[in-house]
Backbone atoms as SQL, in Angstrom:
CREATE TABLE atoms (id INTEGER PRIMARY KEY, chain TEXT, resi INTEGER, resn TEXT, atom TEXT, x REAL, y REAL, z REAL);
INSERT INTO atoms VALUES
  (1, 'A', 1, 'ASP', 'N', -0.885, -10.434, 18.548),
  (2, 'A', 1, 'ASP', 'CA', -0.212, -9.209, 18.240),
  (3, 'A', 1, 'ASP', 'C', 0.939, -9.499, 17.303),
  (4, 'A', 2, 'GLY', 'N', 0.858, -8.958, 16.068),
  (5, 'A', 2, 'GLY', 'CA', 2.033, -9.179, 15.167),
  (6, 'A', 2, 'GLY', 'C', 2.956, -8.016, 15.210),
  (7, 'A', 3, 'ASN', 'N', 3.868, -8.034, 14.254),
  (8, 'A', 3, 'ASN', 'CA', 4.838, -6.981, 14.180),
  (9, 'A', 3, 'ASN', 'C', 4.562, -5.959, 13.104),
  (10, 'A', 4, 'PHE', 'N', 3.255, -5.886, 12.706),
  (11, 'A', 4, 'PHE', 'CA', 2.875, -4.914, 11.653),
  (12, 'A', 4, 'PHE', 'C', 2.949, -3.492, 12.182),
  (13, 'A', 5, 'SER', 'N', 3.604, -2.658, 11.430),
  (14, 'A', 5, 'SER', 'CA', 3.579, -1.256, 11.752),
  (15, 'A', 5, 'SER', 'C', 3.611, -0.417, 10.451),
  (16, 'A', 6, 'CYS', 'N', 3.149, 0.783, 10.574),
  (17, 'A', 6, 'CYS', 'CA', 3.041, 1.623, 9.313),
  (18, 'A', 6, 'CYS', 'C', 3.529, 3.040, 9.719),
  (19, 'A', 7, 'LYS', 'N', 4.339, 3.599, 8.853),
  (20, 'A', 7, 'LYS', 'CA', 4.870, 4.967, 9.082),
  (21, 'A', 7, 'LYS', 'C', 3.898, 6.050, 8.736),
  (22, 'A', 8, 'LYS', 'N', 2.812, 5.752, 8.043),
  (23, 'A', 8, 'LYS', 'CA', 1.840, 6.757, 7.664),
  (24, 'A', 8, 'LYS', 'C', 0.503, 6.401, 8.267),
  (25, 'A', 9, 'PRO', 'N', -0.397, 7.386, 8.549),
  (26, 'A', 9, 'PRO', 'CA', -1.719, 7.041, 9.074),
  (27, 'A', 9, 'PRO', 'C', -2.523, 6.172, 8.076),
  (28, 'A', 10, 'LEU', 'N', -3.245, 5.279, 8.594),
  (29, 'A', 10, 'LEU', 'CA', -4.088, 4.394, 7.770),
  (30, 'A', 10, 'LEU', 'C', -5.536, 4.866, 7.802),
  (31, 'A', 11, 'PRO', 'N', -6.066, 5.370, 6.737),
  (32, 'A', 11, 'PRO', 'CA', -7.376, 6.028, 6.826),
  (33, 'A', 11, 'PRO', 'C', -8.532, 5.023, 7.103),
  (34, 'A', 12, 'PHE', 'N', -8.285, 3.742, 6.815),
  (35, 'A', 12, 'PHE', 'CA', -9.384, 2.787, 7.015),
  (36, 'A', 12, 'PHE', 'C', -9.016, 1.712, 8.109),
  (37, 'A', 13, 'GLY', 'N', -8.116, 2.060, 8.970),
  (38, 'A', 13, 'GLY', 'CA', -7.714, 1.169, 10.025),
  (39, 'A', 13, 'GLY', 'C', -6.518, 0.231, 9.694),
  (40, 'A', 14, 'TYR', 'N', -6.142, -0.534, 10.612),
  (41, 'A', 14, 'TYR', 'CA', -5.030, -1.483, 10.400),
  (42, 'A', 14, 'TYR', 'C', -5.492, -2.688, 9.652),
  (43, 'A', 15, 'ARG', 'N', -4.951, -2.879, 8.540),
  (44, 'A', 15, 'ARG', 'CA', -5.204, -4.053, 7.642),
  (45, 'A', 15, 'ARG', 'C', -4.134, -4.013, 6.522),
  (46, 'A', 16, 'PHE', 'N', -4.213, -4.906, 5.649),
  (47, 'A', 16, 'PHE', 'CA', -3.342, -4.921, 4.470),
  (48, 'A', 16, 'PHE', 'C', -4.113, -4.283, 3.306),
  (49, 'A', 17, 'TYR', 'N', -3.534, -3.294, 2.681),
  (50, 'A', 17, 'TYR', 'CA', -4.183, -2.650, 1.608),
  (51, 'A', 17, 'TYR', 'C', -3.537, -3.147, 0.288),
  (52, 'A', 18, 'SER', 'N', -4.365, -3.214, -0.716),
  (53, 'A', 18, 'SER', 'CA', -3.914, -3.537, -2.131),
  (54, 'A', 18, 'SER', 'C', -4.342, -2.429, -3.069),
  (55, 'A', 19, 'THR', 'N', -3.606, -2.141, -4.053),
  (56, 'A', 19, 'THR', 'CA', -3.962, -1.180, -5.099),
  (57, 'A', 19, 'THR', 'C', -3.398, -1.673, -6.409),
  (58, 'A', 20, 'PRO', 'N', -4.155, -1.451, -7.488),
  (59, 'A', 20, 'PRO', 'CA', -3.664, -1.785, -8.830),
  (60, 'A', 20, 'PRO', 'C', -2.735, -0.719, -9.386),
  (61, 'A', 21, 'ASP', 'N', -2.552, 0.356, -8.576),
  (62, 'A', 21, 'ASP', 'CA', -1.717, 1.534, -9.037),
  (63, 'A', 21, 'ASP', 'C', -0.387, 1.552, -8.325),
  (64, 'A', 22, 'ILE', 'N', 0.692, 1.328, -9.050),
  (65, 'A', 22, 'ILE', 'CA', 2.021, 1.304, -8.440),
  (66, 'A', 22, 'ILE', 'C', 2.394, 2.692, -7.868),
  (67, 'A', 23, 'ASP', 'N', 1.882, 3.739, -8.410),
  (68, 'A', 23, 'ASP', 'CA', 2.137, 5.098, -7.829),
  (69, 'A', 23, 'ASP', 'C', 1.521, 5.226, -6.458),
  (70, 'A', 24, 'VAL', 'N', 0.373, 4.696, -6.224),
  (71, 'A', 24, 'VAL', 'CA', -0.265, 4.714, -4.926),
  (72, 'A', 24, 'VAL', 'C', 0.580, 3.868, -3.961),
  (73, 'A', 25, 'ALA', 'N', 0.944, 2.677, -4.384),
  (74, 'A', 25, 'ALA', 'CA', 1.730, 1.753, -3.559),
  (75, 'A', 25, 'ALA', 'C', 3.017, 2.426, -3.164),
  (76, 'A', 26, 'SER', 'N', 3.699, 3.164, -4.074),
  (77, 'A', 26, 'SER', 'CA', 4.991, 3.740, -3.758),
  (78, 'A', 26, 'SER', 'C', 4.874, 4.829, -2.710),
  (79, 'A', 27, 'LYS', 'N', 3.727, 5.421, -2.453),
  (80, 'A', 27, 'LYS', 'CA', 3.564, 6.383, -1.416),
  (81, 'A', 27, 'LYS', 'C', 3.685, 5.797, -0.062),
  (82, 'A', 28, 'TYR', 'N', 3.491, 4.518, 0.038),
  (83, 'A', 28, 'TYR', 'CA', 3.493, 3.750, 1.305),
  (84, 'A', 28, 'TYR', 'C', 4.731, 2.871, 1.433),
  (85, 'A', 29, 'ALA', 'N', 5.601, 2.944, 0.372),
  (86, 'A', 29, 'ALA', 'CA', 6.762, 2.021, 0.333),
  (87, 'A', 29, 'ALA', 'C', 7.835, 2.514, 1.304),
  (88, 'A', 30, 'ILE', 'N', 8.664, 1.547, 1.717),
  (89, 'A', 30, 'ILE', 'CA', 9.852, 1.867, 2.481),
  (90, 'A', 30, 'ILE', 'C', 10.959, 2.132, 1.558),
  (91, 'A', 31, 'LYS', 'N', 11.671, 3.256, 1.771),
  (92, 'A', 31, 'LYS', 'CA', 12.832, 3.630, 0.909),
  (93, 'A', 31, 'LYS', 'C', 14.102, 3.218, 1.632),
  (94, 'A', 32, 'PHE', 'N', 15.051, 2.650, 0.864),
  (95, 'A', 32, 'PHE', 'CA', 16.337, 2.406, 1.355),
  (96, 'A', 32, 'PHE', 'C', 17.354, 2.639, 0.367),
  (97, 'A', 33, 'THR', 'N', 18.599, 2.769, 0.795),
  (98, 'A', 33, 'THR', 'CA', 19.729, 2.990, -0.125),
  (99, 'A', 33, 'THR', 'C', 20.708, 1.801, -0.014),
  (100, 'A', 34, 'TYR', 'N', 21.086, 1.302, -1.218),
  (101, 'A', 34, 'TYR', 'CA', 22.007, 0.221, -1.205),
  (102, 'A', 34, 'TYR', 'C', 23.038, 0.517, -2.280),
  (103, 'A', 35, 'GLU', 'N', 24.276, 0.542, -1.836),
  (104, 'A', 35, 'GLU', 'CA', 25.444, 0.869, -2.734),
  (105, 'A', 35, 'GLU', 'C', 25.206, 2.139, -3.566),
  (106, 'A', 36, 'GLY', 'N', 24.702, 3.131, -2.871),
  (107, 'A', 36, 'GLY', 'CA', 24.478, 4.471, -3.475),
  (108, 'A', 36, 'GLY', 'C', 23.256, 4.687, -4.337),
  (109, 'A', 37, 'ASP', 'N', 22.478, 3.539, -4.518),
  (110, 'A', 37, 'ASP', 'CA', 21.250, 3.595, -5.235),
  (111, 'A', 37, 'ASP', 'C', 20.092, 3.613, -4.264),
  (112, 'A', 38, 'ASP', 'N', 18.995, 4.367, -4.607),
  (113, 'A', 38, 'ASP', 'CA', 17.740, 4.373, -3.756),
  (114, 'A', 38, 'ASP', 'C', 16.780, 3.399, -4.345),
  (115, 'A', 39, 'TYR', 'N', 16.036, 2.673, -3.454),
  (116, 'A', 39, 'TYR', 'CA', 15.060, 1.703, -3.797),
  (117, 'A', 39, 'TYR', 'C', 13.776, 1.951, -2.975),
  (118, 'A', 40, 'LEU', 'N', 12.619, 1.586, -3.533),
  (119, 'A', 40, 'LEU', 'CA', 11.397, 1.493, -2.760),
  (120, 'A', 40, 'LEU', 'C', 10.919, 0.062, -2.759),
  (121, 'A', 41, 'VAL', 'N', 10.444, -0.409, -1.610),
  (122, 'A', 41, 'VAL', 'CA', 9.970, -1.766, -1.451),
  (123, 'A', 41, 'VAL', 'C', 8.440, -1.822, -1.553),
  (124, 'A', 42, 'VAL', 'N', 7.910, -2.496, -2.518),
  (125, 'A', 42, 'VAL', 'CA', 6.500, -2.786, -2.601),
  (126, 'A', 42, 'VAL', 'C', 6.313, -4.283, -2.892),
  (127, 'A', 43, 'PHE', 'N', 5.150, -4.767, -2.464),
  (128, 'A', 43, 'PHE', 'CA', 4.860, -6.240, -2.771),
  (129, 'A', 43, 'PHE', 'C', 3.782, -6.362, -3.723),
  (130, 'A', 44, 'GLN', 'N', 3.904, -7.264, -4.629),
  (131, 'A', 44, 'GLN', 'CA', 2.787, -7.579, -5.557),
  (132, 'A', 44, 'GLN', 'C', 2.047, -8.739, -4.991),
  (133, 'A', 45, 'ASN', 'N', 0.735, -8.670, -5.035),
  (134, 'A', 45, 'ASN', 'CA', -0.072, -9.773, -4.497),
  (135, 'A', 45, 'ASN', 'C', -1.303, -9.996, -5.364),
  (136, 'A', 46, 'ARG', 'N', -1.910, -11.170, -5.194),
  (137, 'A', 46, 'ARG', 'CA', -3.111, -11.507, -5.850),
  (138, 'A', 46, 'ARG', 'C', -4.238, -11.452, -4.870),
  (139, 'A', 47, 'VAL', 'N', -5.440, -11.068, -5.362),
  (140, 'A', 47, 'VAL', 'CA', -6.586, -11.062, -4.399),
  (141, 'A', 47, 'VAL', 'C', -7.755, -11.826, -5.068),
  (142, 'A', 48, 'ASN', 'N', -8.637, -12.397, -4.294),
  (143, 'A', 48, 'ASN', 'CA', -9.831, -12.984, -4.785),
  (144, 'A', 48, 'ASN', 'C', -10.783, -11.949, -5.076),
  (145, 'A', 49, 'PRO', 'N', -11.222, -11.731, -6.307),
  (146, 'A', 49, 'PRO', 'CA', -12.128, -10.628, -6.613),
  (147, 'A', 49, 'PRO', 'C', -13.545, -10.808, -5.960),
  (148, 'A', 50, 'GLU', 'N', -13.845, -12.004, -5.584),
  (149, 'A', 50, 'GLU', 'CA', -15.153, -12.297, -4.919),
  (150, 'A', 50, 'GLU', 'C', -15.152, -11.757, -3.506),
  (151, 'A', 51, 'ASN', 'N', -13.971, -11.615, -2.897),
  (152, 'A', 51, 'ASN', 'CA', -13.888, -11.108, -1.531),
  (153, 'A', 51, 'ASN', 'C', -13.255, -9.667, -1.425),
  (154, 'A', 52, 'LEU', 'N', -13.166, -9.036, -2.571),
  (155, 'A', 52, 'LEU', 'CA', -12.614, -7.714, -2.663),
  (156, 'A', 52, 'LEU', 'C', -13.457, -6.594, -2.276),
  (157, 'A', 53, 'ILE', 'N', -13.058, -5.687, -1.496),
  (158, 'A', 53, 'ILE', 'CA', -13.809, -4.493, -1.190),
  (159, 'A', 53, 'ILE', 'C', -13.028, -3.309, -1.814),
  (160, 'A', 54, 'ARG', 'N', -13.639, -2.676, -2.812),
  (161, 'A', 54, 'ARG', 'CA', -12.980, -1.539, -3.521),
  (162, 'A', 54, 'ARG', 'C', -13.315, -0.258, -2.826),
  (163, 'A', 55, 'ILE', 'N', -12.257, 0.567, -2.699),
  (164, 'A', 55, 'ILE', 'CA', -12.362, 1.868, -2.102),
  (165, 'A', 55, 'ILE', 'C', -11.917, 2.812, -3.244),
  (166, 'A', 56, 'SER', 'N', -12.820, 3.663, -3.669),
  (167, 'A', 56, 'SER', 'CA', -12.549, 4.512, -4.865),
  (168, 'A', 56, 'SER', 'C', -11.579, 5.698, -4.575),
  (169, 'A', 57, 'ASN', 'N', -11.048, 6.235, -5.616),
  (170, 'A', 57, 'ASN', 'CA', -10.172, 7.400, -5.511),
  (171, 'A', 57, 'ASN', 'C', -10.917, 8.557, -4.881),
  (172, 'A', 58, 'ILE', 'N', -12.197, 8.681, -5.205),
  (173, 'A', 58, 'ILE', 'CA', -12.981, 9.764, -4.585),
  (174, 'A', 58, 'ILE', 'C', -13.037, 9.631, -3.052),
  (175, 'A', 59, 'GLU', 'N', -13.118, 8.432, -2.575),
  (176, 'A', 59, 'GLU', 'CA', -13.250, 8.205, -1.142),
  (177, 'A', 59, 'GLU', 'C', -11.828, 8.369, -0.410),
  (178, 'A', 60, 'THR', 'N', -10.782, 7.862, -1.097),
  (179, 'A', 60, 'THR', 'CA', -9.467, 7.976, -0.429),
  (180, 'A', 60, 'THR', 'C', -8.742, 9.263, -0.731),
  (181, 'A', 61, 'GLY', 'N', -9.018, 9.906, -1.879),
  (182, 'A', 61, 'GLY', 'CA', -8.292, 11.129, -2.194),
  (183, 'A', 61, 'GLY', 'C', -6.851, 10.799, -2.647),
  (184, 'A', 62, 'ILE', 'N', -6.470, 9.566, -2.714),
  (185, 'A', 62, 'ILE', 'CA', -5.077, 9.173, -3.122),
  (186, 'A', 62, 'ILE', 'C', -5.152, 8.384, -4.375),
  (187, 'A', 63, 'GLY', 'N', -6.001, 7.379, -4.414),
  (188, 'A', 63, 'GLY', 'CA', -6.075, 6.447, -5.502),
  (189, 'A', 63, 'GLY', 'C', -6.965, 5.279, -5.135),
  (190, 'A', 64, 'GLU', 'N', -7.132, 4.329, -6.032),
  (191, 'A', 64, 'GLU', 'CA', -8.034, 3.170, -5.749),
  (192, 'A', 64, 'GLU', 'C', -7.336, 2.155, -4.871),
  (193, 'A', 65, 'TYR', 'N', -8.056, 1.636, -3.918),
  (194, 'A', 65, 'TYR', 'CA', -7.583, 0.535, -3.079),
  (195, 'A', 65, 'TYR', 'C', -8.455, -0.626, -3.263);
């Protein structure tokens, strides 16, 4: 049991999601304020395309995962 938690419902269950679209990633980002400026935290990662399962925008209604 890890410390993974998410503030929004995960439509395809608990796992780590990746997207090539920063706008989709920003919808799940944690927002914080530092010295009066607002920031969103997202992580960039690399994936092995041979093991990648693509979920289309049509299926998610948000963007490609």
